[in-house]
Amino acid sequence: IQPNNFHSLRTKYQPELPQLLQLDELDTKTETIEVNPQIREMFPFLCKDEVKAVTFQAADANENTIRAPLRIGCVLSGGQAAGGHNVIVGIYEQIKRRHPNSQLFGFLKGPIGIYTGKYEELKDDTINYFKNRGGFDMIQSGRHKIETEEQFKKSLQYCQSLKLDGLVVIGGDDSNTNACLLAEYFLKNNCQTCVVGCPKTIDGDLKNEFVEVSFGFDTACKTYSELIGNIMLDTVSSKKYYHFIRLMGRSASHIALECALLTRPTWAYIGEEVEKNKTSLTQIVTQLSDLIEKRYKQNKNHGVILVPEGLIEFIDEVKILIKEINSILASNKWESDQVFDNILTKLTPESSKLLQFLPRSISDQLLLDRDPHGNVQVAKIETEKLLIEMVKAELIRRKYAGKFSAISHYYGYEGRCAFPTKFDCDYCYSLGVNAAILIENKFTGVMSCIRNLHQTPSEWNAAGFPLVTMMDVETRKGKSVPVIKKALVDLQGPLFKFYQSNRDKWAFHDYYHPVGPIQFEGDQVPPFLINGKGFEFEEV
Ligand code: FBP
């Protein structure tokens, strides 16, 4: 692809680093942290001694230090998220600063590239081209897992034959769980390759006391919010359409909440609240129909409704239905045209009734193949259309006197590969630099973490936190397995509370707030998801 003017301009931007990471000499400082005893048992090598977190501090410059070239491998895992290229650029520029003969290898098409030994050495021309650019096309990504003994063995062989000092796994919760298993396997087999994770996912659900936000979230929310704002201006001009906008974000509703705070829609569903209140599909349709009727009495036949793509899985009866379908599909195989009829015979009466009640297009989408991690592909379930159809039917039943003309939208893939915001450019570059430093200092099984993100980049902190401290034990397919838990929207947190206390106003008074396109210069507002730290919410 030829660079366009904007791309050429962005490649010239040198991302900002935290002050500490700009120094030539760093001392490491470690601190013991608690690990769940069950997890300790599952990772005996990583947890052999005390498990420690690492931070850095300035050290005296030492001209006699002899530095050896570093050899690092990297892999992009799972769905695209803006900024992934900058993690790689950060690793590359850091290891070249340490020694000009250092080398970086990109494993191709995700984890499968590691255990099949498909890689490419990354050099100046590639790195310079992809700097500050969206997408994962430099080395591509994939959703494969390293699962079987053979795959672990092969991964070790390829890392050893490349004499890698380290492997950086750039991925979400599942990929970082996999990274931790790989780190354990390498230690057990005396392999010198350290494994370091980097927190990626637009969904924002890889978040815990160590990770403030995953990269790509900021760019995705700001991209969607620009589009939502444009729709708002259109609808408030024509005053004739209800826009139902489904937003990507597989499970958690962080994206929907962040976009709601940025744009102030007529209404936004938050899946976690729907789950907590056990709100049924019928209740959602009743609420929406009430809202539309009330607005009609104010002479308003327009609105913007945000629907998180994970909503469908949070609705109690649908959740039960999906669980039943998952377990039936796990033990049965049918020709695709026979799945629907066969499943109906095996579901409980309530779930069978629901599956038949849903429009056929939606029930077919619920029956689609699961991804390699067993997730329902909510990105392919058109919940926004389902709601429109059901609300339409309900309004007809109520003999609604107003006009209900609805348009559906899905904002998903367009937010994952946009040019990364300045925040994501700097954040990802810092994550990459930090990952390289962790490897140089021989830390393994840790996540590269950049914190204090509500401040300007020079004030950010860098750390390495052991992946085992982020894990819980879950039962999957009847087996106890370690997993990094997804962070859902905190219904007691400041962001949801702010939305909750404002939404009734926004529902009836059109406080639409079009944010416009992403700006790359001037003041930057980091994502609200960093727990609202440092932000004054503007009451309207
Ligand atoms: P990751 O968790 O791998 O970052 O991917 C997240 C996501 O973008 C979800 O928001 C979405 O539901 C899903 O990927 C779509 O997956 P696919 O790219 O396989 O269609």
Coordinates of C-alpha atoms and ligand atoms in Angstrom, one line a residue:
I1 CA 0.0 0.0 0.0
Q2 CA 1.4 3.4 -1.0
P3 CA 1.6 5.9 1.9
N4 CA -0.8 8.8 1.6
N5 CA 0.0 12.2 2.8
F6 CA -1.5 11.7 6.2
H7 CA 0.4 8.4 6.7
S8 CA 3.7 10.1 5.6
L9 CA 3.0 12.8 8.1
R10 CA 2.3 10.4 10.9
T11 CA 5.4 8.3 10.3
K12 CA 7.5 11.4 11.2
Y13 CA 6.0 11.6 14.7
Q14 CA 8.4 10.3 17.4
P15 CA 6.3 8.9 20.2
E16 CA 6.8 10.3 23.7
L17 CA 8.3 8.1 26.4
P18 CA 8.1 8.2 30.2
Q19 CA 11.1 10.0 31.6
L20 CA 12.5 7.0 33.2
L21 CA 12.5 4.9 30.0
Q22 CA 14.5 7.6 28.2
L23 CA 17.5 6.9 30.5
D24 CA 20.4 4.8 29.4
E25 CA 21.0 3.1 32.7
L26 CA 18.3 1.7 34.9
D27 CA 18.3 -0.2 38.1
T28 CA 15.5 -2.6 38.8
K29 CA 13.6 -2.7 42.0
T30 CA 11.5 -5.8 42.9
E31 CA 8.6 -6.3 45.3
T32 CA 7.0 -9.6 46.3
I33 CA 3.4 -10.0 45.5
E34 CA 0.7 -12.5 46.5
V35 CA -0.4 -15.3 44.1
N36 CA -3.5 -17.4 44.5
P37 CA -2.2 -20.8 45.9
Q38 CA -4.1 -22.8 43.2
I39 CA -2.3 -20.7 40.6
R40 CA 1.0 -21.4 42.3
E41 CA 0.5 -25.1 41.9
M42 CA -0.3 -24.7 38.2
F43 CA 2.9 -22.7 37.6
P44 CA 5.5 -24.4 39.8
F45 CA 8.5 -22.9 37.9
L46 CA 7.3 -19.3 37.6
C47 CA 6.3 -19.5 41.3
K48 CA 9.3 -21.5 42.6
D49 CA 10.5 -18.6 44.6
E50 CA 8.8 -15.5 45.7
V51 CA 6.8 -13.9 42.8
K52 CA 8.0 -10.4 42.2
A53 CA 6.9 -7.2 40.4
V54 CA 9.6 -5.0 39.0
T55 CA 9.9 -1.3 38.6
F56 CA 12.8 0.8 37.5
Q57 CA 14.9 3.6 38.9
A58 CA 17.6 5.8 37.5
A59 CA 21.1 4.3 37.8
D60 CA 24.5 6.0 37.5
A61 CA 25.8 5.9 33.9
N62 CA 28.6 3.4 33.6
E63 CA 30.8 3.8 30.5
N64 CA 32.4 0.4 31.0
T65 CA 29.1 -1.5 30.6
I66 CA 29.5 -4.0 27.8
R67 CA 26.2 -4.5 26.0
A68 CA 25.5 -7.6 23.9
P69 CA 23.1 -7.5 21.0
L70 CA 19.6 -8.6 21.9
R71 CA 17.5 -11.0 19.8
I72 CA 13.7 -10.7 20.3
G73 CA 10.7 -12.2 18.7
C74 CA 7.2 -10.7 18.7
V75 CA 3.8 -11.8 17.9
L76 CA 0.4 -10.1 17.5
S77 CA -2.4 -12.2 18.8
G78 CA -6.2 -12.0 18.5
G79 CA -8.3 -9.1 17.1
Q80 CA -6.7 -5.9 15.7
A81 CA -6.2 -2.9 18.0
A82 CA -4.7 0.4 17.0
G83 CA -1.2 0.8 18.2
G84 CA 0.0 -2.7 17.8
H85 CA 2.6 -1.6 15.3
N86 CA 4.0 0.9 17.7
V87 CA 4.6 -1.8 20.3
I88 CA 6.8 -3.5 17.7
V89 CA 8.5 -0.2 16.8
G90 CA 9.2 0.5 20.5
I91 CA 10.9 -2.9 20.9
Y92 CA 12.9 -2.4 17.8
E93 CA 14.1 1.1 18.5
Q94 CA 15.0 0.2 22.1
I95 CA 17.1 -2.8 21.2
K96 CA 18.8 -0.9 18.4
R97 CA 19.6 1.9 20.9
R98 CA 21.2 -0.8 23.2
H99 CA 23.2 -2.4 20.4
P100 CA 23.1 -1.8 16.6
N101 CA 23.4 -5.5 15.9
S102 CA 20.3 -6.4 17.9
Q103 CA 17.6 -8.2 15.9
L104 CA 13.8 -8.3 16.0
F105 CA 11.8 -11.2 14.4
G106 CA 8.1 -11.0 13.8
F107 CA 6.2 -14.3 14.0
L108 CA 3.6 -14.2 11.2
K109 CA -0.2 -14.6 11.5
G110 CA -0.4 -14.9 15.3
P111 CA 0.7 -17.7 17.6
I112 CA 0.6 -20.2 14.8
G113 CA 3.7 -18.5 13.4
I114 CA 5.6 -19.4 16.6
Y115 CA 4.9 -23.1 16.5
T116 CA 5.3 -23.4 12.7
G117 CA 8.4 -21.3 12.7
K118 CA 7.0 -18.7 10.2
Y119 CA 8.8 -15.4 10.9
E120 CA 10.4 -12.5 9.2
E121 CA 13.2 -10.3 10.4
L122 CA 12.0 -6.8 10.8
K123 CA 14.4 -4.1 9.6
D124 CA 14.5 -0.3 9.3
D125 CA 12.3 0.1 6.2
T126 CA 9.4 -2.0 7.6
I127 CA 9.6 -0.4 11.0
N128 CA 9.7 3.1 9.6
Y129 CA 6.8 2.4 7.2
F130 CA 4.5 1.1 10.0
K131 CA 5.4 3.6 12.7
N132 CA 2.2 5.3 14.1
R133 CA 0.1 3.4 11.6
G134 CA -3.1 1.4 12.4
G135 CA -3.7 -2.2 11.5
F136 CA -1.8 -5.4 12.2
D137 CA -0.6 -5.8 8.6
M138 CA 3.1 -5.6 9.4
I139 CA 3.1 -9.3 10.5
Q140 CA -0.6 -10.0 10.8
S141 CA -2.4 -11.6 13.7
G142 CA -4.4 -14.8 14.3
R143 CA -6.6 -16.4 17.0
H144 CA -4.7 -19.7 17.3
K145 CA -3.8 -20.9 20.7
I146 CA -0.6 -22.7 21.6
E147 CA -2.4 -25.7 23.1
T148 CA -0.9 -29.1 22.5
E149 CA 2.3 -30.5 23.9
E150 CA 3.6 -30.7 20.3
Q151 CA 2.8 -27.0 19.8
F152 CA 4.6 -26.0 23.0
K153 CA 7.6 -28.2 22.0
K154 CA 7.8 -26.7 18.5
S155 CA 7.4 -23.1 19.9
L156 CA 10.4 -23.8 22.1
Q157 CA 12.4 -25.3 19.3
Y158 CA 11.9 -22.3 17.0
C159 CA 12.6 -19.8 19.8
Q160 CA 15.8 -21.7 20.7
S161 CA 16.9 -22.0 17.1
L162 CA 16.6 -18.3 16.7
K163 CA 18.5 -17.8 20.0
L164 CA 15.8 -15.5 21.2
D165 CA 16.5 -13.6 24.5
G166 CA 12.8 -12.9 24.6
L167 CA 9.4 -13.2 23.0
V168 CA 6.8 -10.4 23.3
V169 CA 3.2 -11.6 23.1
I170 CA 0.9 -8.7 22.2
G171 CA -2.6 -9.8 23.0
G172 CA -5.7 -9.9 25.2
D173 CA -6.7 -11.9 28.2
D174 CA -6.6 -15.3 26.5
S175 CA -3.3 -14.6 24.7
N176 CA -1.6 -13.4 27.8
T177 CA -2.8 -16.5 29.6
N178 CA -1.2 -18.4 26.8
A179 CA 2.0 -16.3 27.2
C180 CA 2.2 -17.3 30.8
L181 CA 1.8 -21.0 30.0
L182 CA 4.6 -20.6 27.5
A183 CA 6.9 -18.8 30.0
E184 CA 6.3 -21.7 32.4
Y185 CA 7.1 -24.3 29.7
F186 CA 10.2 -22.5 28.7
L187 CA 11.5 -22.3 32.3
K188 CA 10.7 -26.0 32.9
N189 CA 12.7 -26.9 29.8
N190 CA 15.7 -24.7 30.6
C191 CA 15.0 -22.4 27.6
Q192 CA 16.6 -19.0 27.9
T193 CA 13.8 -17.1 26.1
C194 CA 11.9 -14.8 28.4
V195 CA 8.2 -14.3 27.6
V196 CA 6.7 -10.8 28.2
G197 CA 3.0 -9.9 27.5
C198 CA 1.6 -6.5 26.3
P199 CA -2.1 -5.6 27.0
K200 CA -4.0 -5.4 23.8
T201 CA -7.7 -5.2 23.0
I202 CA -10.1 -2.5 22.0
D203 CA -12.7 -4.1 24.4
G204 CA -11.0 -2.5 27.4
D205 CA -11.6 -5.7 29.5
L206 CA -8.0 -6.5 30.0
K207 CA -7.8 -4.3 33.1
N208 CA -6.9 -4.9 36.7
E209 CA -4.9 -3.4 39.5
F210 CA -1.8 -3.6 37.4
V211 CA -3.1 -2.8 33.9
E212 CA -4.9 0.6 33.7
V213 CA -6.2 0.2 30.2
S214 CA -5.5 -2.0 27.2
F215 CA -4.2 -0.3 24.1
G216 CA -6.5 0.3 21.1
F217 CA -9.5 1.1 23.4
D218 CA -8.9 4.8 23.1
T219 CA -8.7 4.9 19.3
A220 CA -11.7 2.6 18.9
C221 CA -13.9 4.7 21.2
K222 CA -12.9 8.0 19.6
T223 CA -13.4 6.6 16.1
Y224 CA -16.9 5.4 17.0
S225 CA -17.7 8.6 18.9
E226 CA -16.9 10.7 15.9
L227 CA -19.4 8.6 13.8
I228 CA -22.0 8.7 16.6
G229 CA -21.7 12.4 16.8
N230 CA -22.2 12.8 13.1
I231 CA -25.3 10.7 13.3
M232 CA -26.5 12.8 16.2
L233 CA -26.2 15.9 14.1
D234 CA -28.0 14.3 11.2
T235 CA -30.9 13.1 13.3
V236 CA -31.3 16.3 15.2
S237 CA -31.5 18.1 11.8
S238 CA -34.0 15.8 10.1
K239 CA -35.8 14.8 13.3
K240 CA -37.2 11.7 11.6
Y241 CA -35.0 8.7 12.5
Y242 CA -34.2 6.6 15.5
H243 CA -30.6 5.3 15.0
F244 CA -29.8 2.0 16.8
I245 CA -26.0 1.7 16.9
R246 CA -24.4 -1.5 18.0
L247 CA -20.8 -1.1 19.2
M248 CA -18.1 -3.7 19.2
G249 CA -16.7 -5.0 22.5
R250 CA -17.3 -8.7 22.9
S251 CA -18.3 -9.1 26.5
A252 CA -17.9 -6.0 28.6
S253 CA -19.7 -2.7 27.8
H254 CA -16.7 -0.5 28.3
I255 CA -16.8 0.8 24.8
A256 CA -20.5 1.6 24.9
L257 CA -20.1 3.4 28.3
E258 CA -17.0 5.4 27.1
C259 CA -18.8 6.4 23.9
A260 CA -21.9 7.4 25.9
L261 CA -19.8 9.6 28.1
L262 CA -18.2 11.2 25.1
T263 CA -21.3 11.8 23.1
R264 CA -24.4 11.7 25.4
P265 CA -26.9 9.6 23.4
T266 CA -30.6 9.3 23.9
W267 CA -30.0 6.0 25.6
A268 CA -27.1 3.5 26.0
Y269 CA -27.5 0.0 27.3
I270 CA -24.8 -1.3 29.6
G271 CA -24.8 -5.1 29.5
E272 CA -23.5 -5.5 33.1
E273 CA -26.5 -3.5 34.4
V274 CA -28.9 -5.6 32.4
E275 CA -27.3 -8.7 33.9
K276 CA -27.4 -7.4 37.4
N277 CA -31.1 -6.4 37.2
K278 CA -31.9 -9.6 35.3
T279 CA -33.6 -7.5 32.7
S280 CA -35.4 -9.7 30.2
L281 CA -35.6 -9.1 26.4
T282 CA -39.3 -8.2 26.8
Q283 CA -38.4 -5.6 29.5
I284 CA -35.8 -4.0 27.3
V285 CA -38.4 -3.7 24.5
T286 CA -40.9 -2.3 26.9
Q287 CA -38.4 0.3 28.2
L288 CA -37.5 1.4 24.7
S289 CA -41.1 1.6 23.6
D290 CA -41.9 3.7 26.7
L291 CA -39.0 6.0 25.9
I292 CA -40.1 6.4 22.3
E293 CA -43.7 7.2 23.4
K294 CA -42.6 9.7 26.0
R295 CA -40.4 11.5 23.4
Y296 CA -43.2 11.5 20.9
K297 CA -45.3 13.4 23.5
Q298 CA -42.5 16.0 23.4
N299 CA -42.8 16.1 19.6
K300 CA -39.6 14.0 19.2
N301 CA -39.6 11.2 16.7
H302 CA -35.8 10.8 16.6
G303 CA -33.0 9.5 18.8
V304 CA -29.7 7.7 19.1
I305 CA -29.6 4.4 21.0
L306 CA -26.3 2.7 21.8
V307 CA -26.3 -1.1 22.0
P308 CA -23.1 -2.9 23.2
E309 CA -22.5 -6.0 21.1
G310 CA -22.2 -8.1 24.2
L311 CA -25.7 -7.1 25.4
I312 CA -27.3 -10.2 24.0
E313 CA -25.1 -12.4 26.2
F314 CA -26.0 -10.5 29.3
I315 CA -29.8 -10.9 28.9
D316 CA -30.7 -13.7 31.3
E317 CA -32.8 -15.9 29.2
V318 CA -30.4 -15.5 26.2
K319 CA -27.4 -16.3 28.4
I320 CA -29.1 -19.6 29.4
L321 CA -29.9 -20.3 25.8
I322 CA -26.3 -19.7 24.7
K323 CA -25.0 -21.9 27.5
E324 CA -27.2 -24.7 26.5
I325 CA -26.4 -24.3 22.8
N326 CA -22.6 -24.3 23.6
S327 CA -22.8 -27.5 25.5
I328 CA -25.0 -29.2 22.9
L329 CA -22.7 -28.1 20.1
A330 CA -19.6 -29.3 22.0
S331 CA -20.9 -32.9 21.9
N332 CA -22.8 -33.1 18.6
K333 CA -21.9 -32.5 15.0
W334 CA -24.6 -31.9 12.3
E335 CA -24.7 -30.6 8.8
S336 CA -25.2 -26.8 8.9
D337 CA -28.7 -27.0 7.5
Q338 CA -29.8 -29.5 10.2
V339 CA -28.3 -27.7 13.3
F340 CA -31.4 -25.6 14.0
D341 CA -33.9 -28.5 14.0
N342 CA -31.7 -30.8 15.9
I343 CA -30.8 -28.3 18.6
L344 CA -34.5 -27.6 19.2
T345 CA -35.0 -31.2 20.3
K346 CA -32.2 -31.0 22.9
L347 CA -32.9 -27.6 24.5
T348 CA -34.9 -27.1 27.7
P349 CA -38.5 -26.1 26.9
E350 CA -37.9 -22.4 27.8
S351 CA -34.8 -22.1 25.6
S352 CA -36.4 -23.9 22.8
K353 CA -39.3 -21.5 23.0
L354 CA -36.9 -18.5 22.9
L355 CA -34.9 -19.9 20.0
Q356 CA -38.1 -20.2 18.0
F357 CA -39.4 -16.8 19.1
L358 CA -36.3 -15.0 17.9
P359 CA -36.2 -13.9 14.2
R360 CA -34.6 -16.8 12.2
S361 CA -31.7 -14.5 11.2
I362 CA -30.8 -14.0 14.9
S363 CA -31.2 -17.6 15.9
D364 CA -29.0 -18.7 13.0
Q365 CA -26.4 -16.2 14.2
L366 CA -26.5 -17.7 17.7
L367 CA -25.8 -21.1 16.2
L368 CA -22.6 -20.0 14.4
D369 CA -19.3 -21.7 15.1
R370 CA -17.5 -20.6 18.3
D371 CA -14.1 -19.0 18.1
P372 CA -11.0 -21.0 19.1
H373 CA -11.4 -19.8 22.7
G374 CA -15.0 -21.0 22.8
N375 CA -16.6 -17.5 22.6
V376 CA -19.9 -16.8 20.8
Q377 CA -19.2 -14.5 17.8
V378 CA -21.3 -11.6 19.1
A379 CA -19.7 -9.5 16.4
K380 CA -22.0 -11.4 14.0
I381 CA -25.2 -11.1 16.0
E382 CA -27.3 -8.2 14.8
T383 CA -28.8 -7.3 18.2
E384 CA -29.6 -3.8 17.0
K385 CA -31.9 -5.2 14.3
L386 CA -33.5 -7.5 16.7
L387 CA -34.4 -4.6 19.0
I388 CA -35.7 -2.6 16.1
E389 CA -38.0 -5.4 15.0
M390 CA -39.2 -6.1 18.5
V391 CA -39.8 -2.4 19.3
K392 CA -41.7 -2.0 16.0
A393 CA -44.0 -4.9 16.9
E394 CA -44.6 -3.6 20.4
L395 CA -45.4 -0.1 19.2
I396 CA -47.9 -1.6 16.7
R397 CA -49.4 -3.6 19.5
R398 CA -49.7 -0.4 21.6
K399 CA -51.4 1.4 18.6
Y400 CA -48.6 4.0 18.9
A401 CA -49.8 7.2 17.2
G402 CA -46.3 8.6 16.4
K403 CA -43.9 7.6 13.7
F404 CA -41.1 5.1 14.3
S405 CA -38.6 5.0 11.6
A406 CA -35.4 3.2 12.7
I407 CA -32.0 2.7 11.0
S408 CA -29.5 0.2 12.2
H409 CA -25.7 0.6 12.3
Y410 CA -22.8 -1.5 13.5
Y411 CA -19.5 0.2 14.4
G412 CA -16.9 -2.5 14.9
Y413 CA -14.1 -3.3 12.6
E414 CA -13.7 0.3 11.5
G415 CA -12.5 1.2 15.0
R416 CA -9.8 -1.4 15.3
C417 CA -7.3 -0.3 12.7
A418 CA -7.7 3.5 12.6
F419 CA -4.6 5.6 12.8
P420 CA -3.8 5.3 16.6
T421 CA -4.6 8.4 18.7
K422 CA -1.6 10.2 20.1
F423 CA -2.4 8.4 23.4
D424 CA -2.2 5.0 21.8
C425 CA 0.9 5.9 19.8
D426 CA 2.8 6.9 22.9
Y427 CA 1.3 4.2 25.1
C428 CA 2.1 1.4 22.7
Y429 CA 5.6 2.7 22.0
S430 CA 6.3 2.8 25.7
L431 CA 4.9 -0.7 26.2
G432 CA 7.3 -2.0 23.6
V433 CA 10.3 -0.1 25.0
N434 CA 9.4 -1.4 28.4
A435 CA 9.0 -5.0 27.2
A436 CA 12.5 -4.9 25.7
I437 CA 14.0 -3.5 28.9
L438 CA 12.2 -6.3 30.9
I439 CA 13.7 -8.9 28.6
E440 CA 17.2 -7.3 28.8
N441 CA 16.9 -7.7 32.5
K442 CA 15.8 -11.3 32.1
F443 CA 12.3 -11.0 33.5
T444 CA 9.9 -13.7 32.3
G445 CA 6.2 -14.4 32.6
V446 CA 5.5 -10.7 33.2
M447 CA 3.2 -8.1 31.6
S448 CA 4.7 -4.9 30.4
C449 CA 2.7 -2.3 32.2
I450 CA 2.7 1.5 31.8
R451 CA 0.8 3.4 34.5
N452 CA -0.1 6.8 35.7
L453 CA -1.7 7.2 32.3
H454 CA -3.9 10.1 33.3
Q455 CA -0.8 12.3 33.4
T456 CA 1.3 13.4 30.4
P457 CA 3.6 10.6 28.9
S458 CA 6.8 12.0 30.6
E459 CA 5.2 11.3 33.9
W460 CA 4.0 7.8 33.2
N461 CA 5.5 4.9 35.2
A462 CA 6.8 1.6 33.8
A463 CA 6.7 -1.8 35.5
G464 CA 6.6 -5.5 34.9
F465 CA 3.9 -7.4 36.8
P466 CA 3.9 -11.2 36.9
L467 CA 1.1 -12.7 34.8
V468 CA 0.4 -15.3 37.5
T469 CA -0.8 -12.5 39.8
M470 CA -3.6 -11.6 37.3
M471 CA -5.0 -15.1 37.2
D472 CA -7.9 -17.0 38.6
V473 CA -8.9 -20.6 38.2
E474 CA -12.0 -21.3 36.1
T475 CA -13.7 -24.5 35.0
R476 CA -13.7 -24.8 31.2
K477 CA -14.8 -27.9 29.4
G478 CA -14.9 -29.7 32.8
K479 CA -11.2 -28.9 33.6
S480 CA -9.8 -26.3 36.1
V481 CA -7.7 -23.9 34.0
P482 CA -5.9 -20.7 34.8
V483 CA -7.4 -17.6 33.1
I484 CA -6.8 -13.8 33.3
K485 CA -10.3 -12.6 34.2
K486 CA -12.0 -10.1 32.0
A487 CA -12.8 -6.9 33.7
L488 CA -16.5 -5.9 33.3
V489 CA -18.0 -2.4 33.8
D490 CA -17.9 -1.6 37.5
L491 CA -21.5 -0.6 38.3
Q492 CA -20.2 1.1 41.5
G493 CA -17.4 2.9 39.7
P494 CA -17.4 6.7 38.9
L495 CA -18.0 6.3 35.2
F496 CA -21.2 4.2 35.4
K497 CA -22.4 6.3 38.3
F498 CA -21.9 9.5 36.2
Y499 CA -23.8 8.0 33.3
Q500 CA -26.6 6.7 35.6
S501 CA -27.1 10.1 37.2
N502 CA -27.3 11.9 33.8
R503 CA -29.0 9.5 31.5
D504 CA -32.6 10.5 32.2
K505 CA -31.8 14.1 31.3
W506 CA -30.0 13.0 28.2
A507 CA -32.9 10.7 27.2
F508 CA -35.4 13.5 26.8
H509 CA -33.4 16.7 26.2
D510 CA -31.0 15.8 23.3
Y511 CA -27.8 16.9 25.0
Y512 CA -25.9 15.4 22.0
H513 CA -22.2 16.1 22.0
P514 CA -20.5 15.5 18.7
V515 CA -16.9 15.2 19.4
G516 CA -15.5 15.5 15.9
P517 CA -12.5 13.6 14.4
I518 CA -9.5 12.4 16.4
Q519 CA -6.9 15.2 16.8
F520 CA -3.3 14.3 16.8
E521 CA -1.9 17.5 18.1
G522 CA -2.7 19.8 21.0
D523 CA -4.3 18.7 24.3
Q524 CA -5.2 15.1 24.5
V525 CA -7.8 13.5 26.7
P526 CA -6.9 10.0 27.6
P527 CA -9.7 7.4 27.9
F528 CA -12.2 7.9 30.8
L529 CA -11.8 4.2 31.5
I530 CA -8.6 5.0 33.5
N531 CA -11.2 5.2 36.3
G532 CA -12.1 8.8 35.7
K533 CA -8.8 9.8 37.4
G534 CA -7.8 13.4 36.8
F535 CA -11.1 14.2 35.0
E536 CA -13.7 16.7 35.8
F537 CA -16.9 15.5 34.4
E538 CA -18.9 18.3 32.9
E539 CA -22.4 18.3 34.2
V540 CA -25.0 19.2 31.6
Ligands
FBP1 P1 -9.6 -9.4 21.0 O1 -10.3 -9.7 22.3 O2 -8.8 -10.5 20.5 O3 -8.8 -8.1 21.2 O4 -10.7 -9.1 20.0 C1 -11.8 -8.3 20.3 C2 -12.9 -8.1 19.2 O5 -12.6 -7.0 18.4 C3 -14.3 -8.1 19.8 O6 -14.6 -6.8 20.2 C4 -15.1 -8.6 18.7 O7 -16.3 -9.2 19.2 C5 -14.2 -9.7 18.1 O8 -12.9 -9.3 18.4 C6 -14.4 -9.9 16.7 O9 -13.6 -11.0 16.3 P2 -13.2 -11.3 14.8 O10 -12.1 -10.3 14.4 O11 -12.6 -12.7 14.9 O12 -14.4 -11.1 13.9

